[in-house]
Amino acid sequence: MPCIARTSRLALAASAASLALLATACGGSGSDASGPGDGKPVTLTFWSATAGAKETADAFNKTHTGIKVKFSMVPAGPEGVTKLSNAVKGGNAPDVATMDYSALPEYASEGNLEDLTAGSGELVKKEFPEAVQSLVTLGGSTWAVPFDVTPIQLFYRKDLFKKYGVEVPTTWAAYRTAAEKIHQGDPDVTITNFGGGDPALLSGLAWQAGARWYGTSGDAWKVNIDDPASRKVAAYWDDLLADGLASRTPLWGEGENKERATGKVATIIGAAWSAGNFPVSYPDSKGKWGIAPLPTWDGKPSTGMYGGTSYIVPKGSQHTEAAAEFIKWVTTDPEAMTARLSSLKTPSSALPANEGMRAAAAKQFDSSYFGDQDVYAVAGEAADTIVPGWTWGPVQQQVTSAQMAAGGDHTKMLTSGQAKGESAVTDRGLKLDK
């Protein structure tokens, strides 16, 4: 029977712990026409840009007979989301795909996802931490299943800290003091690279500071990107850059890697997944880097998230039950993590959101680069301090584009993001609460 939407768009409301995204486009309409138990195997199509996804699908196929997974690699980022959107519109979307947490509300609010509450709702409640649940459970409905959790951490050069008599900072005030002391000791060394502007990192640091970029009032959206907590974060980093204490070398470029590999920066603000980059990008610095909790504003342990991936079922799938079974396996079965990581040519330190998967992930990662530190144990402790309650909004992809155009001025990134967020909400026909 065809699904008839009760309203023309998604209505939105807030709950204490998460944004309530009320599905008016009927989710969960797919059915397993030849589902498990009828003797006929189901073939699922699976799209992802994540490394090791093909090997994970292959491992699933070797151990399951009622469901077979056909994998296709797709582009990462906005290009991949656009490809998926076009496939949904064209009626040829895959049965399963991966998607960044930040894109989920936007994608769900456009009616592009199947509601996974029936098949995966209890799984998410029981198997994943609260801070991640709020990213995939919207309006009392489950729209995705988490894959990883991405707490922001501090990576620091132990040798440089020792050389300049600097203690590992636990507060942002102490971090600036460390930056000043190191730079005085050697004007060619700065505390970190922070040029170019990275919207995902800025949002994670604002998250830690207590910001809530999106919320609702009744059926209207609130856009709070340029809020006091975020402005405090932006001003802090803009001041470090203006005073020459942080490098203006753009993030994610060759210059960044060169500075980090040659000891020109003393710290890196990264996430759990960043640890895997070190042995590949800075091989000659083995034993010199340490990992610590992210400095905080008040000295109490807290952090935000930087990136992160979930599993979704795009709108139109006729195999939602089989898709839910595959997603459960790939997000909670240690064999899936082993298959994914053992196939990679370069190490991965992605921290599974499901705690039961972490031992398998840690077993595949060689922590010797960081001396005697257990990379996964440190990341797991950081994950426990992620500030709960953050949620993304229905226009974040447009906000990100506007912020990237701000030229690395973090204060301007907030104002441009606020303006774009407000206009994009109204352009979508959603109510805006100012």
Short mmCIF file of C-alpha atoms in Angstrom, two decimals:
data_model
loop_
_atom_site.label_atom_id
_atom_site.label_comp_id
_atom_site.label_asym_id
_atom_site.label_seq_id
_atom_site.Cartn_x
_atom_site.Cartn_y
_atom_site.Cartn_z
CA MET A 1 0.00 0.00 0.00
CA PRO A 2 1.48 3.41 -0.92
CA CYS A 3 2.58 5.70 1.86
CA ILE A 4 0.66 8.98 2.16
CA ALA A 5 2.38 11.72 4.15
CA ARG A 6 0.21 13.25 6.86
CA THR A 7 1.77 16.68 6.27
CA SER A 8 3.87 18.23 3.56
CA ARG A 9 7.05 18.33 5.66
CA LEU A 10 8.62 17.13 8.87
CA ALA A 11 7.41 18.84 12.02
CA LEU A 12 10.04 19.55 14.65
CA ALA A 13 10.01 19.78 18.41
CA ALA A 14 12.56 19.49 21.20
CA SER A 15 12.96 17.02 24.04
CA ALA A 16 15.26 17.28 27.05
CA ALA A 17 17.95 15.07 25.57
CA SER A 18 17.60 15.43 21.82
CA LEU A 19 15.91 17.17 18.98
CA ALA A 20 12.53 15.64 18.21
CA LEU A 21 12.18 15.07 14.51
CA LEU A 22 8.62 13.97 13.84
CA ALA A 23 8.42 11.84 10.71
CA THR A 24 5.53 12.83 8.55
CA ALA A 25 6.99 11.29 5.44
CA CYS A 26 6.18 7.64 6.13
CA GLY A 27 9.31 5.81 7.20
CA GLY A 28 9.73 2.09 7.28
CA SER A 29 7.56 1.54 4.23
CA GLY A 30 9.99 -0.93 2.71
CA SER A 31 9.24 -4.63 3.00
CA ASP A 32 11.25 -7.79 2.55
CA ALA A 33 9.44 -9.28 -0.41
CA SER A 34 11.84 -12.20 -0.27
CA GLY A 35 13.03 -11.79 3.28
CA PRO A 36 14.86 -14.09 5.66
CA GLY A 37 12.99 -17.26 6.42
CA ASP A 38 11.22 -17.83 3.09
CA GLY A 39 14.08 -19.80 1.58
CA LYS A 40 15.13 -17.13 -0.89
CA PRO A 41 18.23 -15.06 -0.15
CA VAL A 42 17.89 -11.29 -0.15
CA THR A 43 20.46 -9.25 -2.04
CA LEU A 44 21.22 -5.92 -0.42
CA THR A 45 22.97 -3.12 -2.25
CA PHE A 46 25.41 -1.24 -0.01
CA TRP A 47 27.06 2.10 -0.77
CA SER A 48 29.88 3.58 1.29
CA ALA A 49 33.02 5.70 1.06
CA THR A 50 34.58 4.20 4.18
CA ALA A 51 37.81 2.21 3.96
CA GLY A 52 37.31 -1.49 4.61
CA ALA A 53 33.60 -1.44 3.79
CA LYS A 54 34.01 -3.89 0.89
CA GLU A 55 35.93 -6.36 3.03
CA THR A 56 33.30 -6.06 5.73
CA ALA A 57 30.58 -6.92 3.21
CA ASP A 58 32.64 -9.85 1.95
CA ALA A 59 33.03 -11.18 5.49
CA PHE A 60 29.29 -10.90 6.05
CA ASN A 61 28.60 -12.84 2.86
CA LYS A 62 30.87 -15.67 3.99
CA THR A 63 29.01 -16.11 7.27
CA HIS A 64 25.38 -15.45 6.27
CA THR A 65 23.28 -17.44 3.84
CA GLY A 66 19.89 -15.69 3.90
CA ILE A 67 21.26 -12.27 2.96
CA LYS A 68 23.91 -11.29 0.43
CA VAL A 69 25.46 -7.85 0.23
CA LYS A 70 26.57 -6.24 -3.02
CA PHE A 71 28.98 -3.38 -2.28
CA SER A 72 29.75 -0.23 -4.29
CA MET A 73 32.29 2.45 -3.38
CA VAL A 74 30.94 6.01 -3.62
CA PRO A 75 32.51 9.47 -3.11
CA ALA A 76 32.89 10.84 0.40
CA GLY A 77 31.40 14.08 1.71
CA PRO A 78 28.82 16.27 -0.04
CA GLU A 79 29.44 14.59 -3.41
CA GLY A 80 28.44 11.24 -1.98
CA VAL A 81 25.33 12.70 -0.32
CA THR A 82 24.29 14.29 -3.63
CA LYS A 83 24.76 10.98 -5.44
CA LEU A 84 22.61 9.26 -2.85
CA SER A 85 19.92 11.96 -3.03
CA ASN A 86 19.72 11.62 -6.80
CA ALA A 87 19.44 7.85 -6.46
CA VAL A 88 16.55 8.20 -4.01
CA LYS A 89 14.77 10.59 -6.37
CA GLY A 90 15.38 8.22 -9.27
CA GLY A 91 14.06 5.22 -7.40
CA ASN A 92 17.34 3.31 -7.54
CA ALA A 93 18.86 3.99 -4.12
CA PRO A 94 20.85 1.31 -2.31
CA ASP A 95 19.39 -0.65 0.59
CA VAL A 96 22.15 0.43 2.99
CA ALA A 97 24.57 3.36 3.02
CA THR A 98 26.85 5.23 5.40
CA MET A 99 26.35 8.89 6.25
CA ASP A 100 28.03 11.50 8.45
CA TYR A 101 26.07 12.36 11.59
CA SER A 102 25.99 16.04 10.57
CA ALA A 103 24.03 15.24 7.39
CA LEU A 104 21.39 13.01 8.99
CA PRO A 105 18.72 15.54 10.09
CA GLU A 106 18.89 17.30 6.75
CA TYR A 107 18.58 14.04 4.86
CA ALA A 108 15.81 12.69 7.09
CA SER A 109 13.81 15.92 6.99
CA GLU A 110 13.74 15.74 3.20
CA GLY A 111 12.05 12.33 3.41
CA ASN A 112 15.07 10.43 2.11
CA LEU A 113 15.36 7.82 4.88
CA GLU A 114 13.45 4.79 6.04
CA ASP A 115 12.41 4.84 9.68
CA LEU A 116 14.52 2.20 11.45
CA THR A 117 12.66 2.33 14.78
CA ALA A 118 11.06 -1.10 14.45
CA GLY A 119 14.20 -2.92 13.39
CA SER A 120 16.95 -0.93 15.09
CA GLY A 121 15.42 1.32 17.76
CA GLU A 122 16.04 -1.03 20.69
CA LEU A 123 19.51 -1.82 19.39
CA VAL A 124 20.48 1.85 19.48
CA LYS A 125 19.04 2.32 22.98
CA LYS A 126 20.82 -0.71 24.45
CA GLU A 127 24.12 -0.83 22.57
CA PHE A 128 25.24 2.77 22.09
CA PRO A 129 26.17 5.68 24.40
CA GLU A 130 23.75 8.50 25.11
CA ALA A 131 25.86 11.17 23.43
CA VAL A 132 25.59 9.29 20.13
CA GLN A 133 21.95 8.25 20.49
CA SER A 134 20.89 11.89 20.26
CA LEU A 135 22.51 12.12 16.83
CA VAL A 136 20.49 9.30 15.28
CA THR A 137 17.24 9.26 17.28
CA LEU A 138 15.08 12.18 16.20
CA GLY A 139 11.49 12.77 17.22
CA GLY A 140 11.31 9.45 18.99
CA SER A 141 12.24 7.63 15.79
CA THR A 142 15.53 5.98 14.90
CA TRP A 143 16.89 7.08 11.52
CA ALA A 144 20.36 5.55 11.61
CA VAL A 145 22.62 3.24 13.63
CA PRO A 146 25.94 4.65 14.88
CA PHE A 147 29.23 3.25 13.64
CA ASP A 148 31.90 5.25 15.42
CA VAL A 149 32.26 7.86 18.12
CA THR A 150 34.76 10.66 17.59
CA PRO A 151 35.83 12.44 20.79
CA ILE A 152 38.24 15.33 20.27
CA GLN A 153 41.59 14.78 21.97
CA LEU A 154 44.93 16.54 22.39
CA PHE A 155 47.98 15.02 20.68
CA TYR A 156 51.20 16.59 21.93
CA ARG A 157 54.95 16.37 21.29
CA LYS A 158 56.40 14.96 24.49
CA ASP A 159 59.93 15.96 23.53
CA LEU A 160 59.00 19.58 22.83
CA PHE A 161 57.00 19.88 26.03
CA LYS A 162 59.99 18.57 27.98
CA LYS A 163 62.45 20.81 26.14
CA TYR A 164 60.50 23.97 26.94
CA GLY A 165 59.42 22.93 30.44
CA VAL A 166 55.71 22.77 29.61
CA GLU A 167 53.17 20.62 31.42
CA VAL A 168 50.30 19.00 29.52
CA PRO A 169 47.55 21.64 29.78
CA THR A 170 44.19 20.71 31.29
CA THR A 171 42.53 24.07 30.60
CA TRP A 172 42.42 26.35 27.57
CA ALA A 173 44.05 29.09 29.65
CA ALA A 174 46.96 26.75 30.39
CA TYR A 175 47.08 25.80 26.71
CA ARG A 176 47.64 29.43 25.75
CA THR A 177 50.32 29.76 28.43
CA ALA A 178 52.03 26.69 26.99
CA ALA A 179 51.79 28.22 23.51
CA GLU A 180 53.47 31.41 24.73
CA LYS A 181 56.29 29.57 26.50
CA ILE A 182 57.04 27.30 23.54
CA HIS A 183 56.96 30.18 21.05
CA GLN A 184 59.28 32.24 23.24
CA GLY A 185 61.69 29.32 23.35
CA ASP A 186 61.65 28.98 19.56
CA PRO A 187 59.79 31.55 17.40
CA ASP A 188 59.62 28.96 14.61
CA VAL A 189 57.46 26.63 16.71
CA THR A 190 53.74 27.25 17.32
CA ILE A 191 51.27 25.38 19.48
CA THR A 192 49.31 23.89 16.54
CA ASN A 193 48.06 24.38 12.98
CA PHE A 194 44.70 26.11 12.89
CA GLY A 195 44.60 27.98 9.59
CA GLY A 196 42.04 27.91 6.82
CA GLY A 197 39.06 27.17 9.02
CA ASP A 198 37.57 23.72 9.58
CA PRO A 199 33.81 23.92 10.28
CA ALA A 200 33.69 20.38 11.65
CA LEU A 201 36.45 21.09 14.17
CA LEU A 202 34.99 24.46 15.13
CA SER A 203 31.61 22.87 15.78
CA GLY A 204 33.19 20.16 17.93
CA LEU A 205 35.03 22.72 20.05
CA ALA A 206 31.84 24.79 20.37
CA TRP A 207 30.04 21.59 21.37
CA GLN A 208 32.54 21.11 24.20
CA ALA A 209 32.03 24.71 25.34
CA GLY A 210 28.30 24.14 25.79
CA ALA A 211 26.99 25.51 22.51
CA ARG A 212 23.83 24.14 20.90
CA TRP A 213 23.81 25.21 17.30
CA TYR A 214 20.30 23.95 16.64
CA GLY A 215 17.13 23.60 18.64
CA THR A 216 13.40 24.12 18.31
CA SER A 217 10.59 26.11 19.84
CA GLY A 218 7.24 24.52 19.15
CA ASP A 219 7.28 23.73 15.44
CA ALA A 220 9.95 26.32 14.61
CA TRP A 221 13.70 25.88 14.30
CA LYS A 222 16.18 27.81 16.40
CA VAL A 223 19.58 28.50 14.83
CA ASN A 224 22.14 29.38 17.51
CA ILE A 225 25.46 29.12 15.68
CA ASP A 226 26.62 32.62 16.63
CA ASP A 227 25.97 32.13 20.34
CA PRO A 228 28.14 33.26 23.31
CA ALA A 229 29.75 29.84 23.86
CA SER A 230 30.75 29.57 20.20
CA ARG A 231 31.97 33.17 20.11
CA LYS A 232 34.22 32.43 23.09
CA VAL A 233 35.77 29.54 21.19
CA ALA A 234 36.16 31.50 17.96
CA ALA A 235 37.72 34.51 19.70
CA TYR A 236 40.17 32.26 21.54
CA TRP A 237 41.50 30.72 18.34
CA ASP A 238 41.44 33.96 16.35
CA ASP A 239 43.53 35.55 19.12
CA LEU A 240 46.07 32.68 19.06
CA LEU A 241 46.38 33.10 15.31
CA ALA A 242 46.64 36.89 15.50
CA ASP A 243 49.40 36.64 18.12
CA GLY A 244 51.38 34.15 16.07
CA LEU A 245 50.97 31.41 18.67
CA ALA A 246 49.09 29.10 16.28
CA SER A 247 50.13 28.46 12.71
CA ARG A 248 48.02 29.87 9.88
CA THR A 249 49.01 26.96 7.68
CA PRO A 250 45.69 25.54 6.40
CA LEU A 251 44.44 22.33 7.89
CA TRP A 252 44.28 19.27 5.63
CA GLY A 253 47.12 20.31 3.33
CA GLU A 254 50.73 19.40 2.56
CA GLY A 255 52.00 22.34 4.62
CA GLU A 256 50.17 21.05 7.65
CA ASN A 257 51.82 17.63 7.39
CA LYS A 258 55.27 19.16 6.89
CA GLU A 259 54.98 21.33 10.00
CA ARG A 260 53.77 18.41 12.09
CA ALA A 261 56.41 16.02 10.79
CA THR A 262 59.30 18.43 11.38
CA GLY A 263 58.46 19.54 14.91
CA LYS A 264 57.18 23.00 13.98
CA VAL A 265 53.96 22.48 15.94
CA ALA A 266 53.76 21.15 19.48
CA THR A 267 50.19 19.81 19.49
CA ILE A 268 47.43 18.61 17.20
CA ILE A 269 43.74 19.00 18.00
CA GLY A 270 42.34 15.76 16.60
CA ALA A 271 39.84 12.99 17.21
CA ALA A 272 40.05 9.31 18.09
CA TRP A 273 40.43 8.49 14.41
CA SER A 274 43.42 10.84 14.12
CA ALA A 275 45.77 8.43 15.89
CA GLY A 276 45.86 6.15 12.87
CA ASN A 277 47.28 8.96 10.73
CA PHE A 278 50.41 9.44 12.83
CA PRO A 279 52.45 6.33 11.87
CA VAL A 280 51.76 7.04 8.19
CA SER A 281 52.13 10.83 8.10
CA TYR A 282 54.89 11.29 10.71
CA PRO A 283 56.80 7.98 10.77
CA ASP A 284 60.06 9.54 11.99
CA SER A 285 58.34 10.90 15.11
CA LYS A 286 57.55 7.51 16.64
CA GLY A 287 57.69 7.70 20.42
CA LYS A 288 57.59 11.50 20.44
CA TRP A 289 53.81 11.98 20.47
CA GLY A 290 51.50 11.51 23.43
CA ILE A 291 47.71 11.67 23.78
CA ALA A 292 45.86 13.60 26.48
CA PRO A 293 42.30 14.75 27.20
CA LEU A 294 41.23 17.91 25.42
CA PRO A 295 41.81 21.04 27.55
CA THR A 296 38.58 22.42 28.95
CA TRP A 297 37.25 25.83 29.93
CA ASP A 298 36.56 24.98 33.56
CA GLY A 299 39.00 22.15 34.24
CA LYS A 300 36.26 19.52 34.32
CA PRO A 301 36.63 16.69 31.75
CA SER A 302 34.52 17.30 28.65
CA THR A 303 34.82 17.13 24.91
CA GLY A 304 32.86 17.35 21.68
CA MET A 305 32.90 15.22 18.56
CA TYR A 306 34.78 15.72 15.29
CA GLY A 307 33.11 13.83 12.44
CA GLY A 308 31.56 10.40 12.75
CA THR A 309 29.66 7.90 10.61
CA SER A 310 26.34 6.09 10.83
CA TYR A 311 24.47 3.45 8.82
CA ILE A 312 21.19 4.35 7.12
CA VAL A 313 18.52 2.74 4.95
CA PRO A 314 17.66 5.15 2.11
CA LYS A 315 14.02 5.72 1.23
CA GLY A 316 12.54 3.13 -1.07
CA SER A 317 14.37 0.03 0.11
CA GLN A 318 12.22 -3.10 -0.14
CA HIS A 319 14.46 -5.01 2.25
CA THR A 320 14.42 -3.03 5.49
CA GLU A 321 14.41 -6.11 7.74
CA ALA A 322 17.41 -7.63 6.00
CA ALA A 323 19.10 -4.23 6.00
CA ALA A 324 18.57 -3.96 9.76
CA GLU A 325 20.17 -7.39 10.24
CA PHE A 326 23.23 -6.43 8.21
CA ILE A 327 23.52 -3.08 10.00
CA LYS A 328 23.31 -4.77 13.40
CA TRP A 329 26.14 -7.11 12.44
CA VAL A 330 28.40 -4.43 11.01
CA THR A 331 27.95 -2.10 14.00
CA THR A 332 27.99 -4.56 16.92
CA ASP A 333 29.70 -7.83 15.91
CA PRO A 334 33.47 -7.87 16.61
CA GLU A 335 33.98 -10.04 13.50
CA ALA A 336 32.85 -7.11 11.37
CA MET A 337 35.42 -4.82 12.95
CA THR A 338 38.18 -7.40 12.53
CA ALA A 339 37.29 -7.83 8.84
CA ARG A 340 37.26 -4.08 8.28
CA LEU A 341 40.53 -3.28 9.99
CA SER A 342 42.61 -6.31 9.01
CA SER A 343 42.06 -5.47 5.36
CA LEU A 344 43.46 -1.95 5.54
CA LYS A 345 46.89 -1.06 4.17
CA THR A 346 47.16 1.81 6.65
CA PRO A 347 46.18 1.66 10.33
CA SER A 348 42.80 2.85 11.54
CA SER A 349 42.04 4.04 15.05
CA ALA A 350 38.32 4.59 14.53
CA LEU A 351 36.62 4.11 17.90
CA PRO A 352 33.48 1.97 17.55
CA ALA A 353 30.44 3.54 19.15
CA ASN A 354 29.50 0.08 20.43
CA GLU A 355 31.80 -0.71 23.36
CA GLY A 356 31.72 -4.44 22.63
CA MET A 357 33.53 -3.78 19.34
CA ARG A 358 36.42 -1.88 20.87
CA ALA A 359 38.53 -4.83 22.00
CA ALA A 360 38.53 -6.20 18.44
CA ALA A 361 39.48 -2.78 17.08
CA ALA A 362 42.27 -2.33 19.63
CA LYS A 363 43.69 -5.75 18.77
CA GLN A 364 44.20 -4.63 15.17
CA PHE A 365 45.98 -1.38 16.10
CA ASP A 366 49.68 -1.17 16.93
CA SER A 367 49.91 1.36 19.75
CA SER A 368 53.71 1.24 19.95
CA TYR A 369 53.96 4.52 18.04
CA PHE A 370 52.62 6.28 21.15
CA GLY A 371 54.94 4.51 23.56
CA ASP A 372 53.15 2.80 26.41
CA GLN A 373 49.79 4.50 25.84
CA ASP A 374 46.78 2.32 25.01
CA VAL A 375 45.25 4.38 22.20
CA TYR A 376 41.83 2.75 22.46
CA ALA A 377 41.65 2.96 26.25
CA VAL A 378 42.52 6.68 26.11
CA ALA A 379 39.94 7.31 23.38
CA GLY A 380 37.31 5.32 25.28
CA GLU A 381 37.84 7.48 28.35
CA ALA A 382 37.50 10.59 26.21
CA ALA A 383 34.28 9.26 24.69
CA ASP A 384 32.79 9.03 28.18
CA THR A 385 33.21 12.80 28.55
CA ILE A 386 31.40 13.84 25.35
CA VAL A 387 28.85 16.49 26.30
CA PRO A 388 25.42 14.93 25.68
CA GLY A 389 22.50 16.57 23.93
CA TRP A 390 24.12 17.96 20.78
CA THR A 391 22.09 17.59 17.62
CA TRP A 392 22.54 18.73 14.06
CA GLY A 393 20.05 20.80 12.07
CA PRO A 394 18.26 20.39 8.74
CA VAL A 395 20.58 22.76 6.82
CA GLN A 396 24.05 21.99 8.18
CA GLN A 397 25.55 21.13 4.80
CA GLN A 398 24.73 24.64 3.54
CA VAL A 399 26.06 26.13 6.77
CA THR A 400 29.32 24.25 6.34
CA SER A 401 29.74 25.60 2.80
CA ALA A 402 29.18 29.16 4.01
CA GLN A 403 31.67 28.72 6.84
CA MET A 404 34.33 27.31 4.54
CA ALA A 405 34.07 30.50 2.48
CA ALA A 406 34.87 32.65 5.53
CA GLY A 407 38.63 32.41 4.94
CA GLY A 408 39.72 30.99 8.28
CA ASP A 409 38.31 33.85 10.38
CA HIS A 410 36.51 31.83 13.04
CA THR A 411 34.37 34.70 14.28
CA LYS A 412 33.26 35.34 10.70
CA MET A 413 32.59 31.61 10.30
CA LEU A 414 29.99 31.91 13.05
CA THR A 415 28.27 35.00 11.65
CA SER A 416 28.19 33.64 8.12
CA GLY A 417 26.99 30.28 9.40
CA GLN A 418 24.23 31.95 11.40
CA ALA A 419 23.05 33.96 8.42
CA LYS A 420 23.09 30.97 6.09
CA GLY A 421 21.40 28.76 8.68
CA GLU A 422 18.51 31.19 9.10
CA SER A 423 18.02 31.81 5.39
CA ALA A 424 18.32 28.13 4.51
CA VAL A 425 15.70 27.14 7.09
CA THR A 426 13.19 29.60 5.66
CA ASP A 427 14.14 28.68 2.08
CA ARG A 428 13.20 25.10 2.93
CA GLY A 429 9.77 26.24 4.00
CA LEU A 430 10.47 25.54 7.68
CA LYS A 431 9.54 27.95 10.45
CA LEU A 432 12.34 29.95 12.04
CA ASP A 433 12.25 31.11 15.64
CA LYS A 434 14.41 34.20 16.12
#
